[in-house]
């Protein structure tokens, strides 16, 4: 018996992995995170499966569903939004399962930061412009360790993807303006990959007003990066015909 933690992807039901979908189809117990996991994903469950929303459950109740399934020797598909490596409560749940001696495995999913980049049609790293992506959140009811404050993360000028922060957009902008100029590019993607997806592009100076006018309050990714505006970047070495790598020899040898 195993509890499978499955990343359901960002919303579009076709964005779950084949492996994740097959597990949802065959597990006799399916426990999904309420409104954030698309109904079509859960609809893949077997007719006889016990399908439960964890929306109103606390950690004890979630663990007790797993324990019950363990006692009945039934596999569990624990289906959660995006990927399990980011803000998913995987760690606290698996710590409990370990105490009970219950086996578990993780099946990765497409994260909402990736779906947001796809919606924007945007590579988040550009040759010689930006080679680092920081995934973080603004400090709110859930505190962020002081060393990870937005101002210090911004110093890197890496692409910043902020989860769980749209309701704190004013604070985000205020802190980032301490480091960046007012015209620093920002994009907000609400409900990436859902039919209701919305995209807002702007700068630190006008993003708050646009987000508030659009009434965006949840399920949105804030992406802050110069890559959103940069057109003057170099081609990468990957497809450069003067550059050899493991799979391809250079066709043109540069004179030294
Ligand atoms: N594990 C998830 C993140 C869970 S935290 C993942 O990998 O995506 C929840 C936050 O994710 C939301 O506050 C929002 O910032 C972001 N999010 C989730 N789904 C989203 C979507 N479809 N579009 C934009 N942001 C989304």
mmCIF file of C-alpha atoms and ligand atoms in Angstrom:
data_model
loop_
_atom_site.group_PDB
_atom_site.id
_atom_site.type_symbol
_atom_site.label_atom_id
_atom_site.label_comp_id
_atom_site.label_asym_id
_atom_site.label_seq_id
_atom_site.Cartn_x
_atom_site.Cartn_y
_atom_site.Cartn_z
ATOM 1 C CA UNK A 1 0.000 0.000 0.000
ATOM 2 C CA UNK A 2 1.302 3.433 -0.952
ATOM 3 C CA UNK A 3 0.097 7.026 -0.709
ATOM 4 C CA UNK A 4 0.882 8.727 -4.041
ATOM 5 C CA UNK A 5 1.240 12.497 -3.834
ATOM 6 C CA UNK A 6 0.335 13.595 -7.343
ATOM 7 C CA UNK A 7 0.868 17.039 -8.851
ATOM 8 C CA UNK A 8 -2.380 17.773 -10.733
ATOM 9 C CA UNK A 9 -0.883 20.688 -12.655
ATOM 10 C CA UNK A 10 -2.045 24.308 -12.742
ATOM 11 C CA UNK A 11 -5.664 23.886 -13.821
ATOM 12 C CA UNK A 12 -5.975 22.576 -17.357
ATOM 13 C CA UNK A 13 -6.955 18.919 -16.766
ATOM 14 C CA UNK A 14 -4.715 17.841 -19.665
ATOM 15 C CA UNK A 15 -1.679 19.137 -17.766
ATOM 16 C CA UNK A 16 -1.505 16.244 -15.291
ATOM 17 C CA UNK A 17 1.226 13.737 -16.205
ATOM 18 C CA UNK A 18 0.282 10.398 -17.796
ATOM 19 C CA UNK A 19 1.678 8.712 -14.693
ATOM 20 C CA UNK A 20 -0.455 10.867 -12.382
ATOM 21 C CA UNK A 21 -3.605 10.289 -14.455
ATOM 22 C CA UNK A 22 -3.089 6.508 -14.454
ATOM 23 C CA UNK A 23 -2.739 6.516 -10.663
ATOM 24 C CA UNK A 24 -5.935 8.548 -10.214
ATOM 25 C CA UNK A 25 -7.689 5.978 -12.436
ATOM 26 C CA UNK A 26 -6.540 2.987 -10.435
ATOM 27 C CA UNK A 27 -6.312 4.090 -6.779
ATOM 28 C CA UNK A 28 -9.309 3.007 -4.654
ATOM 29 C CA UNK A 29 -9.015 6.177 -2.546
ATOM 30 C CA UNK A 30 -8.668 9.632 -4.143
ATOM 31 C CA UNK A 31 -8.123 12.601 -1.837
ATOM 32 C CA UNK A 32 -7.951 15.919 -3.662
ATOM 33 C CA UNK A 33 -7.530 19.560 -2.636
ATOM 34 C CA UNK A 34 -11.026 20.877 -3.241
ATOM 35 C CA UNK A 35 -11.544 23.714 -5.662
ATOM 36 C CA UNK A 36 -7.960 23.938 -6.920
ATOM 37 C CA UNK A 37 -7.862 20.510 -8.561
ATOM 38 C CA UNK A 38 -9.992 20.413 -11.733
ATOM 39 C CA UNK A 39 -13.140 18.271 -11.584
ATOM 40 C CA UNK A 40 -12.089 16.496 -14.799
ATOM 41 C CA UNK A 41 -8.971 15.161 -13.075
ATOM 42 C CA UNK A 42 -10.974 13.684 -10.214
ATOM 43 C CA UNK A 43 -13.571 12.387 -12.691
ATOM 44 C CA UNK A 44 -10.907 9.945 -13.906
ATOM 45 C CA UNK A 45 -11.322 8.005 -10.658
ATOM 46 C CA UNK A 46 -12.806 4.529 -10.770
ATOM 47 C CA UNK A 47 -16.589 4.357 -10.172
ATOM 48 C CA UNK A 48 -16.003 2.317 -7.012
ATOM 49 C CA UNK A 49 -13.295 4.601 -5.648
ATOM 50 C CA UNK A 50 -13.796 6.620 -2.477
ATOM 51 C CA UNK A 51 -13.307 10.212 -3.677
ATOM 52 C CA UNK A 52 -12.902 12.855 -0.965
ATOM 53 C CA UNK A 53 -12.194 16.573 -0.991
ATOM 54 C CA UNK A 54 -9.689 17.651 1.645
ATOM 55 C CA UNK A 55 -10.910 21.246 1.537
ATOM 56 C CA UNK A 56 -12.542 21.161 4.969
ATOM 57 C CA UNK A 57 -10.078 18.672 6.523
ATOM 58 C CA UNK A 58 -7.210 19.454 8.876
ATOM 59 C CA UNK A 59 -3.909 17.557 8.829
ATOM 60 C CA UNK A 60 -5.139 14.987 11.380
ATOM 61 C CA UNK A 61 -8.136 14.159 9.203
ATOM 62 C CA UNK A 62 -6.016 13.835 6.050
ATOM 63 C CA UNK A 63 -3.628 11.508 7.868
ATOM 64 C CA UNK A 64 -6.548 9.509 9.237
ATOM 65 C CA UNK A 65 -7.917 8.945 5.691
ATOM 66 C CA UNK A 66 -4.472 7.589 4.761
ATOM 67 C CA UNK A 67 -4.337 5.403 7.894
ATOM 68 C CA UNK A 68 -7.789 3.961 7.163
ATOM 69 C CA UNK A 69 -6.702 3.144 3.588
ATOM 70 C CA UNK A 70 -3.503 1.594 4.974
ATOM 71 C CA UNK A 71 -5.551 -0.634 7.312
ATOM 72 C CA UNK A 72 -7.656 -1.707 4.280
ATOM 73 C CA UNK A 73 -4.514 -2.186 2.155
ATOM 74 C CA UNK A 74 -5.749 0.383 -0.389
ATOM 75 C CA UNK A 75 -3.524 2.780 -2.349
ATOM 76 C CA UNK A 76 -4.306 6.483 -2.031
ATOM 77 C CA UNK A 77 -4.012 9.137 -4.756
ATOM 78 C CA UNK A 78 -3.426 12.430 -2.914
ATOM 79 C CA UNK A 79 -3.972 14.962 -5.702
ATOM 80 C CA UNK A 80 -2.753 18.530 -5.223
ATOM 81 C CA UNK A 81 -2.391 21.606 -7.378
ATOM 82 C CA UNK A 82 0.727 22.342 -9.436
ATOM 83 C CA UNK A 83 3.812 20.506 -8.237
ATOM 84 C CA UNK A 84 4.356 19.099 -4.758
ATOM 85 C CA UNK A 85 7.757 20.717 -4.283
ATOM 86 C CA UNK A 86 6.291 24.207 -3.827
ATOM 87 C CA UNK A 87 3.917 25.296 -1.006
ATOM 88 C CA UNK A 88 2.124 21.970 -0.843
ATOM 89 C CA UNK A 89 2.294 20.749 2.790
ATOM 90 C CA UNK A 90 4.007 17.600 1.504
ATOM 91 C CA UNK A 91 6.656 17.754 4.242
ATOM 92 C CA UNK A 92 4.291 17.907 7.200
ATOM 93 C CA UNK A 93 2.059 15.157 5.776
ATOM 94 C CA UNK A 94 4.860 12.737 4.932
ATOM 95 C CA UNK A 95 6.428 13.296 8.357
ATOM 96 C CA UNK A 96 3.209 11.910 9.866
ATOM 97 C CA UNK A 97 3.053 9.030 7.388
ATOM 98 C CA UNK A 98 6.651 8.095 8.245
ATOM 99 C CA UNK A 99 5.702 7.948 11.938
ATOM 100 C CA UNK A 100 2.903 5.523 11.036
ATOM 101 C CA UNK A 101 5.172 3.440 8.779
ATOM 102 C CA UNK A 102 3.019 4.206 5.702
ATOM 103 C CA UNK A 103 4.859 4.165 2.339
ATOM 104 C CA UNK A 104 4.526 7.174 0.053
ATOM 105 C CA UNK A 105 5.825 8.457 -3.269
ATOM 106 C CA UNK A 106 5.694 11.756 -5.137
ATOM 107 C CA UNK A 107 4.646 12.157 -8.781
ATOM 108 C CA UNK A 108 5.693 15.586 -10.078
ATOM 109 C CA UNK A 109 3.325 18.039 -11.739
ATOM 110 C CA UNK A 110 3.466 21.180 -13.860
ATOM 111 C CA UNK A 111 3.783 24.105 -11.479
ATOM 112 C CA UNK A 112 1.733 27.277 -11.875
ATOM 113 C CA UNK A 113 4.903 29.318 -12.382
ATOM 114 C CA UNK A 114 5.597 27.232 -15.480
ATOM 115 C CA UNK A 115 2.017 27.560 -16.717
ATOM 116 C CA UNK A 116 2.253 31.319 -16.147
ATOM 117 C CA UNK A 117 5.467 31.536 -18.183
ATOM 118 C CA UNK A 118 3.779 29.486 -20.915
ATOM 119 C CA UNK A 119 0.765 31.830 -20.904
ATOM 120 C CA UNK A 120 3.142 34.767 -21.333
ATOM 121 C CA UNK A 121 5.086 32.882 -24.025
ATOM 122 C CA UNK A 122 8.127 33.824 -22.000
ATOM 123 C CA UNK A 123 11.477 32.143 -21.399
ATOM 124 C CA UNK A 124 12.332 33.095 -17.809
ATOM 125 C CA UNK A 125 16.081 32.891 -18.427
ATOM 126 C CA UNK A 126 17.789 34.783 -21.251
ATOM 127 C CA UNK A 127 21.415 34.361 -22.334
ATOM 128 C CA UNK A 128 23.659 36.821 -20.526
ATOM 129 C CA UNK A 129 20.631 38.779 -19.226
ATOM 130 C CA UNK A 130 19.287 36.523 -16.509
ATOM 131 C CA UNK A 131 20.176 32.938 -15.646
ATOM 132 C CA UNK A 132 18.415 32.492 -12.318
ATOM 133 C CA UNK A 133 14.796 32.092 -11.226
ATOM 134 C CA UNK A 134 13.704 32.711 -7.648
ATOM 135 C CA UNK A 135 10.445 31.124 -6.486
ATOM 136 C CA UNK A 136 9.152 32.857 -3.389
ATOM 137 C CA UNK A 137 6.252 34.649 -1.736
ATOM 138 C CA UNK A 138 5.596 37.856 0.133
ATOM 139 C CA UNK A 139 5.540 37.617 3.881
ATOM 140 C CA UNK A 140 1.977 37.740 5.163
ATOM 141 C CA UNK A 141 0.063 35.608 7.630
ATOM 142 C CA UNK A 142 2.670 32.936 6.879
ATOM 143 C CA UNK A 143 5.972 34.598 7.768
ATOM 144 C CA UNK A 144 8.994 34.331 5.456
ATOM 145 C CA UNK A 145 12.421 33.977 7.140
ATOM 146 C CA UNK A 146 13.976 37.417 7.398
ATOM 147 C CA UNK A 147 16.990 36.560 5.225
ATOM 148 C CA UNK A 148 14.591 35.850 2.347
ATOM 149 C CA UNK A 149 12.903 39.247 2.410
ATOM 150 C CA UNK A 150 11.901 40.579 -0.995
ATOM 151 C CA UNK A 151 14.338 43.448 -0.888
ATOM 152 C CA UNK A 152 17.302 41.122 -0.503
ATOM 153 C CA UNK A 153 16.003 38.673 -3.142
ATOM 154 C CA UNK A 154 15.573 41.577 -5.539
ATOM 155 C CA UNK A 155 19.275 42.472 -5.243
ATOM 156 C CA UNK A 156 20.066 39.503 -7.507
ATOM 157 C CA UNK A 157 17.965 40.859 -10.389
ATOM 158 C CA UNK A 158 16.938 37.256 -11.010
ATOM 159 C CA UNK A 159 13.481 36.479 -12.403
ATOM 160 C CA UNK A 160 11.149 36.525 -9.389
ATOM 161 C CA UNK A 161 8.043 34.339 -9.391
ATOM 162 C CA UNK A 162 5.847 35.167 -6.427
ATOM 163 C CA UNK A 163 3.216 32.699 -5.278
ATOM 164 C CA UNK A 164 0.468 33.425 -2.740
ATOM 165 C CA UNK A 165 1.165 37.148 -2.912
ATOM 166 C CA UNK A 166 -1.415 38.817 -5.134
ATOM 167 C CA UNK A 167 -3.457 40.103 -2.189
ATOM 168 C CA UNK A 168 -0.243 41.736 -0.948
ATOM 169 C CA UNK A 169 0.576 43.438 -4.264
ATOM 170 C CA UNK A 170 0.889 46.878 -2.653
ATOM 171 C CA UNK A 171 3.452 45.624 -0.166
ATOM 172 C CA UNK A 172 5.308 43.671 -2.892
ATOM 173 C CA UNK A 173 5.580 46.763 -5.073
ATOM 174 C CA UNK A 174 6.628 48.972 -2.145
ATOM 175 C CA UNK A 175 9.459 46.615 -1.179
ATOM 176 C CA UNK A 176 10.669 46.045 -4.744
ATOM 177 C CA UNK A 177 10.725 49.773 -5.468
ATOM 178 C CA UNK A 178 13.395 50.101 -2.794
ATOM 179 C CA UNK A 179 15.694 48.233 -5.207
ATOM 180 C CA UNK A 180 14.277 48.629 -8.720
ATOM 181 C CA UNK A 181 13.326 51.594 -10.874
ATOM 182 C CA UNK A 182 9.637 52.411 -11.320
ATOM 183 C CA UNK A 183 9.625 51.080 -14.894
ATOM 184 C CA UNK A 184 10.847 47.585 -13.895
ATOM 185 C CA UNK A 185 8.691 45.019 -15.777
ATOM 186 C CA UNK A 186 6.036 42.977 -13.964
ATOM 187 C CA UNK A 187 3.444 40.524 -15.257
ATOM 188 C CA UNK A 188 0.524 38.981 -13.398
ATOM 189 C CA UNK A 189 -1.120 35.808 -14.645
ATOM 190 C CA UNK A 190 -4.422 34.888 -13.051
ATOM 191 C CA UNK A 191 -5.597 31.264 -13.341
ATOM 192 C CA UNK A 192 -2.909 30.248 -15.826
ATOM 193 C CA UNK A 193 -4.106 27.435 -18.125
ATOM 194 C CA UNK A 194 -7.758 27.751 -16.947
ATOM 195 C CA UNK A 195 -10.373 28.911 -19.482
ATOM 196 C CA UNK A 196 -10.692 32.142 -17.423
ATOM 197 C CA UNK A 197 -6.947 32.886 -17.599
ATOM 198 C CA UNK A 198 -6.088 36.603 -17.562
ATOM 199 C CA UNK A 199 -2.754 38.303 -18.209
ATOM 200 C CA UNK A 200 -1.713 41.748 -17.071
ATOM 201 C CA UNK A 201 1.567 43.314 -18.134
ATOM 202 C CA UNK A 202 2.967 46.461 -16.635
ATOM 203 C CA UNK A 203 5.676 47.988 -14.502
ATOM 204 C CA UNK A 204 6.207 48.446 -10.780
ATOM 205 C CA UNK A 205 4.597 51.834 -11.187
ATOM 206 C CA UNK A 206 1.293 50.735 -12.720
ATOM 207 C CA UNK A 207 0.780 47.041 -11.871
ATOM 208 C CA UNK A 208 -1.092 47.606 -8.588
ATOM 209 C CA UNK A 209 -3.638 49.872 -10.195
ATOM 210 C CA UNK A 210 -4.170 47.382 -13.048
ATOM 211 C CA UNK A 211 -4.521 44.379 -10.715
ATOM 212 C CA UNK A 212 -7.000 46.220 -8.508
ATOM 213 C CA UNK A 213 -9.007 47.494 -11.489
ATOM 214 C CA UNK A 214 -9.217 43.925 -12.811
ATOM 215 C CA UNK A 215 -10.313 42.686 -9.370
ATOM 216 C CA UNK A 216 -7.641 39.978 -9.193
ATOM 217 C CA UNK A 217 -7.499 38.682 -5.624
ATOM 218 C CA UNK A 218 -6.342 35.056 -5.745
ATOM 219 C CA UNK A 219 -4.840 32.235 -7.850
ATOM 220 C CA UNK A 220 -2.392 34.530 -9.559
ATOM 221 C CA UNK A 221 1.349 34.503 -10.179
ATOM 222 C CA UNK A 222 3.404 37.692 -10.014
ATOM 223 C CA UNK A 223 6.467 37.588 -12.258
ATOM 224 C CA UNK A 224 8.999 40.388 -11.861
ATOM 225 C CA UNK A 225 11.867 40.402 -14.321
ATOM 226 C CA UNK A 226 13.789 42.364 -16.883
ATOM 227 C CA UNK A 227 13.366 39.352 -19.232
ATOM 228 C CA UNK A 228 9.749 40.480 -19.728
ATOM 229 C CA UNK A 229 10.960 43.470 -21.707
ATOM 230 C CA UNK A 230 14.414 42.546 -22.918
ATOM 231 C CA UNK A 231 14.650 42.169 -26.702
ATOM 232 C CA UNK A 232 18.384 42.697 -27.001
ATOM 233 C CA UNK A 233 19.717 39.339 -25.796
ATOM 234 C CA UNK A 234 22.241 37.006 -27.405
ATOM 235 C CA UNK A 235 21.432 33.627 -28.989
ATOM 236 C CA UNK A 236 22.212 30.785 -26.616
ATOM 237 C CA UNK A 237 25.216 28.547 -27.079
ATOM 238 C CA UNK A 238 22.910 25.530 -27.402
ATOM 239 C CA UNK A 239 22.088 26.095 -31.090
ATOM 240 C CA UNK A 240 25.186 28.116 -31.907
ATOM 241 C CA UNK A 241 27.005 26.480 -34.850
ATOM 242 C CA UNK A 242 30.425 27.459 -33.513
ATOM 243 C CA UNK A 243 29.796 25.642 -30.235
ATOM 244 C CA UNK A 244 30.300 21.886 -29.752
ATOM 245 C CA UNK A 245 28.616 19.910 -27.029
ATOM 246 C CA UNK A 246 27.968 16.288 -26.120
ATOM 247 C CA UNK A 247 25.435 15.719 -28.888
ATOM 248 C CA UNK A 248 26.767 17.884 -31.700
ATOM 249 C CA UNK A 249 30.136 18.872 -33.174
ATOM 250 C CA UNK A 250 30.692 22.478 -34.200
ATOM 251 C CA UNK A 251 30.235 22.975 -37.934
ATOM 252 C CA UNK A 252 32.151 26.232 -38.130
ATOM 253 C CA UNK A 253 35.454 26.435 -36.306
ATOM 254 C CA UNK A 254 36.258 29.971 -35.276
ATOM 255 C CA UNK A 255 39.750 31.201 -36.107
ATOM 256 C CA UNK A 256 41.680 32.084 -32.970
HETATM 257 N N1 LIG B 1 2.164 23.789 -5.592
HETATM 258 C C1 LIG B 1 1.539 24.849 -6.374
HETATM 259 C C2 LIG B 1 1.500 26.166 -5.612
HETATM 260 C C3 LIG B 1 0.544 26.138 -4.442
HETATM 261 S S1 LIG B 1 0.473 27.668 -3.608
HETATM 262 C C4 LIG B 1 2.278 24.992 -7.705
HETATM 263 O O1 LIG B 1 3.299 24.317 -7.934
HETATM 264 O O2 LIG B 1 1.817 25.771 -8.543
HETATM 265 C C5 LIG B 1 -0.905 28.438 -4.392
HETATM 266 C C6 LIG B 1 -0.438 29.609 -5.238
HETATM 267 O O3 LIG B 1 0.002 29.125 -6.491
HETATM 268 C C7 LIG B 1 -1.513 30.625 -5.576
HETATM 269 O O4 LIG B 1 -1.614 31.599 -4.561
HETATM 270 C C8 LIG B 1 -0.961 31.255 -6.834
HETATM 271 O O5 LIG B 1 0.061 32.189 -6.545
HETATM 272 C C9 LIG B 1 -0.301 30.064 -7.487
HETATM 273 N N2 LIG B 1 -1.196 29.414 -8.466
HETATM 274 C C10 LIG B 1 -1.781 28.208 -8.379
HETATM 275 N N3 LIG B 1 -2.451 27.918 -9.521
HETATM 276 C C11 LIG B 1 -2.273 28.973 -10.344
HETATM 277 C C12 LIG B 1 -2.668 29.280 -11.674
HETATM 278 N N4 LIG B 1 -3.390 28.414 -12.397
HETATM 279 N N5 LIG B 1 -2.280 30.452 -12.211
HETATM 280 C C13 LIG B 1 -1.530 31.336 -11.521
HETATM 281 N N6 LIG B 1 -1.099 31.099 -10.262
HETATM 282 C C14 LIG B 1 -1.473 29.942 -9.687
#
